[in-house]
Short mmCIF file of C-alpha atoms in Angstrom, two decimals:
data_model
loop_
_atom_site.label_atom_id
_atom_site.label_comp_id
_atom_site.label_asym_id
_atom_site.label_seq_id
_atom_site.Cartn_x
_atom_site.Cartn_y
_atom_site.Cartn_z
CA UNK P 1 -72.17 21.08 3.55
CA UNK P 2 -68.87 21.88 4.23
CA UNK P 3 -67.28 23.85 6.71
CA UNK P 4 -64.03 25.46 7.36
CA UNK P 5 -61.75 24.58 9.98
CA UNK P 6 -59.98 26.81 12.39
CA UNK P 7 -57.03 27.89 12.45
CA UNK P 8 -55.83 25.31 15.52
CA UNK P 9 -57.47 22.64 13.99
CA UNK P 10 -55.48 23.28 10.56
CA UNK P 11 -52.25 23.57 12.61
CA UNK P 12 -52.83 20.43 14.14
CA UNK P 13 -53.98 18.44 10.93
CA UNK P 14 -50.75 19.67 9.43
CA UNK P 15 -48.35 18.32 12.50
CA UNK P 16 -50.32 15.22 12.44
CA UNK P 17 -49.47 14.84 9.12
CA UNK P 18 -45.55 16.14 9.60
CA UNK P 19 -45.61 13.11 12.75
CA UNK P 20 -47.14 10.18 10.43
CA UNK P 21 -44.46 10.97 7.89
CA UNK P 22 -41.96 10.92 10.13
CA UNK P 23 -43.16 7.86 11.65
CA UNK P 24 -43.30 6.55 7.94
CA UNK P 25 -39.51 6.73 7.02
CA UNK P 26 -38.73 5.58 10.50
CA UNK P 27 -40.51 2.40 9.79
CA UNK P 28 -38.99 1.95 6.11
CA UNK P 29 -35.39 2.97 7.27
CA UNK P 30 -32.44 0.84 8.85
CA UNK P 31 -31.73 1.32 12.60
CA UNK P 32 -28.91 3.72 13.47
CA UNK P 33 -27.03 0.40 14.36
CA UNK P 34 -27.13 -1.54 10.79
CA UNK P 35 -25.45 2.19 9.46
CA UNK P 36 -22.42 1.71 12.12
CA UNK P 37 -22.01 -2.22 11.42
CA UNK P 38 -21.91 -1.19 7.37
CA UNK P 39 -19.54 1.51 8.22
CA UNK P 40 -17.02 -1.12 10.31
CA UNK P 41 -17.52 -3.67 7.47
CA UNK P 42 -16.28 -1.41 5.06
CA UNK P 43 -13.54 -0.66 7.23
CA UNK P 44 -12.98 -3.86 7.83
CA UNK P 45 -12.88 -4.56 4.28
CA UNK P 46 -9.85 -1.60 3.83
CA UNK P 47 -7.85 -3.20 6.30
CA UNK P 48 -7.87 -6.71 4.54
CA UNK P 49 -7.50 -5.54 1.08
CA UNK P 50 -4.39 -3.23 2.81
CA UNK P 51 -2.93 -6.01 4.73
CA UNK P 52 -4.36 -9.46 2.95
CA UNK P 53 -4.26 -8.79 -0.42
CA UNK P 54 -5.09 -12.49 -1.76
CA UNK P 55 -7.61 -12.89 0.98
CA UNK P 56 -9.57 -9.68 -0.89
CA UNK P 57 -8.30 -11.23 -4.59
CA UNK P 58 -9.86 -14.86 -3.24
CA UNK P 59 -13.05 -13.64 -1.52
CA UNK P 60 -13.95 -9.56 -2.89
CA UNK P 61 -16.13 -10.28 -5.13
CA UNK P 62 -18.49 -12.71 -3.64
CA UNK P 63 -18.13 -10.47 -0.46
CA UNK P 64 -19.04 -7.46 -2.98
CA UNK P 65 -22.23 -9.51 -4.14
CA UNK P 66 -23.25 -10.63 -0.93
CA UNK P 67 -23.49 -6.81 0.12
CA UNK P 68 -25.32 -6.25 -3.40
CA UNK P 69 -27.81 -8.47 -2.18
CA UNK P 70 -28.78 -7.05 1.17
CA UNK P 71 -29.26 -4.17 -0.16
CA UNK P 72 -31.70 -4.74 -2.64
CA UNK P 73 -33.52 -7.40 -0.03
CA UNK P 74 -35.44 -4.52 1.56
CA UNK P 75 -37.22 -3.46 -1.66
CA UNK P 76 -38.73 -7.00 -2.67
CA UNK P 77 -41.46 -8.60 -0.58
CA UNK P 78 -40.06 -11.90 -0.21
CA UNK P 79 -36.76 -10.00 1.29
CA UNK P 80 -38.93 -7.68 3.38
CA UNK P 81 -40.70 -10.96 4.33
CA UNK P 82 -37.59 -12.87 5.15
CA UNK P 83 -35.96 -9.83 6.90
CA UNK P 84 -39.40 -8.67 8.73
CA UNK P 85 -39.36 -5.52 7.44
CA UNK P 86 -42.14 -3.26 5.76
CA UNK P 87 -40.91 -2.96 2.33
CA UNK P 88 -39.10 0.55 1.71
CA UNK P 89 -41.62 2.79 -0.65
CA UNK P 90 -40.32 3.42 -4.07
CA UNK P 91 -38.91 6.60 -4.14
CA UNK P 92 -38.59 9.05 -6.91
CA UNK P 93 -36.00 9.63 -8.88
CA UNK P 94 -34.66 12.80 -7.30
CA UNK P 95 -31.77 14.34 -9.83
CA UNK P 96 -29.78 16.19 -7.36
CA UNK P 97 -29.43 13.42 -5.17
CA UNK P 98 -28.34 11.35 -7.88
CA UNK P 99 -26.09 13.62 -9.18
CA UNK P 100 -24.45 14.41 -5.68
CA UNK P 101 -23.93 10.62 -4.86
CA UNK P 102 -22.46 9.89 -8.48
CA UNK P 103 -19.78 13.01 -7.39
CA UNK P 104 -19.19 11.74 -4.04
CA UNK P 105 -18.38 8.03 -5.69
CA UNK P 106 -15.98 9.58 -8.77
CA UNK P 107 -14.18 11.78 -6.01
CA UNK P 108 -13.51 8.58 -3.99
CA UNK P 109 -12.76 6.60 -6.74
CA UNK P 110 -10.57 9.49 -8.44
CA UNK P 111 -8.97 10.08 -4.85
CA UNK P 112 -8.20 6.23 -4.32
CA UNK P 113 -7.08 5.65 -7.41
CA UNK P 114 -4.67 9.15 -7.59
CA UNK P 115 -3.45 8.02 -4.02
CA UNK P 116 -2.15 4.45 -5.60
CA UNK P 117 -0.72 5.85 -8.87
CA UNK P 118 1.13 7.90 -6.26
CA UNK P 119 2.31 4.75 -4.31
CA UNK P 120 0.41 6.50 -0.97
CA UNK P 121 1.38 4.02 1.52
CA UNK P 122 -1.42 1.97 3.26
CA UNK P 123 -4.48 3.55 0.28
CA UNK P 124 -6.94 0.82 1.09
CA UNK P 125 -6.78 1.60 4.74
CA UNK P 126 -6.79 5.70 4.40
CA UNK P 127 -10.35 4.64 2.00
CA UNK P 128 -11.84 2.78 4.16
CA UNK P 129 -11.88 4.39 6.48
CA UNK P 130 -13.11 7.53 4.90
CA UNK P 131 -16.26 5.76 3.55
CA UNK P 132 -17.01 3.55 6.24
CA UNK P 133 -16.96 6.87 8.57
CA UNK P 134 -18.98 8.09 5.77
CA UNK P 135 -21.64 5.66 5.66
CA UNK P 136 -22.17 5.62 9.61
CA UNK P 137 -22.06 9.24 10.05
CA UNK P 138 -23.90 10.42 7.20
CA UNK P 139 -25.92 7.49 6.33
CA UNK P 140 -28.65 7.92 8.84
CA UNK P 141 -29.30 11.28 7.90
CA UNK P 142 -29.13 10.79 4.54
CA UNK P 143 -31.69 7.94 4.38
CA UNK P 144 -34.11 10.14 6.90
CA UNK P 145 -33.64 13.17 4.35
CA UNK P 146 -34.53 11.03 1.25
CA UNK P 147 -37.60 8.84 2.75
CA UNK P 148 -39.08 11.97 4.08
CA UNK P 149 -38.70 13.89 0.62
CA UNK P 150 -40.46 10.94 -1.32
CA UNK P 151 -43.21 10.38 1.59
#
């Protein structure tokens, strides 16, 4: 036997469900915090390439793999285990999204690499900056807006 529930008890079901997946990508996400530190690193990075060119030459690309890495850490369970983290849930391939962030990397790219053929003074500094802003501005809400869509 089934019955039908009441209005108010509907509305409530339906924030309780609103809260829990809320509370969901809250858990999966990075803290506010790890989005600022990224955002310094990769300013951080723009200054040495700018200013220590051989230092980046020497050390860029294990510094570039060693970011690679903590990236993907949160979606494995031994890297979720070693981090003590819940591991993220897969989310689902959302074209848009992918097609904005592709866009947003070719018009930084394209922009960088127009601002050096152009012998724009101090280019590595200018783009870091601009995507280490970026990342700790936007990065927070991006990562709430894309857990909650795939919870």
């Amino acid at each position: 036997m089934s019955t039908t529930p009441t209005p108010e008890e509907a509305r409530r079901a339906l924030q309780d469900v609103d809260r829990r997946r809320d509370q969901t990508a809250a858990a999966a996400g990075w803290p506010w915090w790890a989005w600022l530190a990224s955002g310094v690193a990769v300013v951080a990075c723009g200054f040495a390439a700018d200013q220590y060119p051989d230092f980046v030459r020497t050390y860029g690309t294990t510094i570039v793999i060693l970011l690679l890495v903590v990236a993907m850490l949160p979606n494995t369970r031994w890297g979720a285990t070693l981090l003590k983290r819940p591991v993220r849930p897969r989310a689902t391939a959302d074209t848009s999204a992918l097609l904005w962030s592709v866009l947003v990397v070719a018009l930084l790219i394209g922009g960088t690499t127009l601002a050096s053929a152009l012998d724009v003074p101090h280019v590595w500094v200018w783009s870091g900056l601009i995507v280490g802003v970026l990342m700790a501005a936007a990065g927070p809400w991006w990562q709430r807006r894309v857990l909650t869509r795939s919870a």
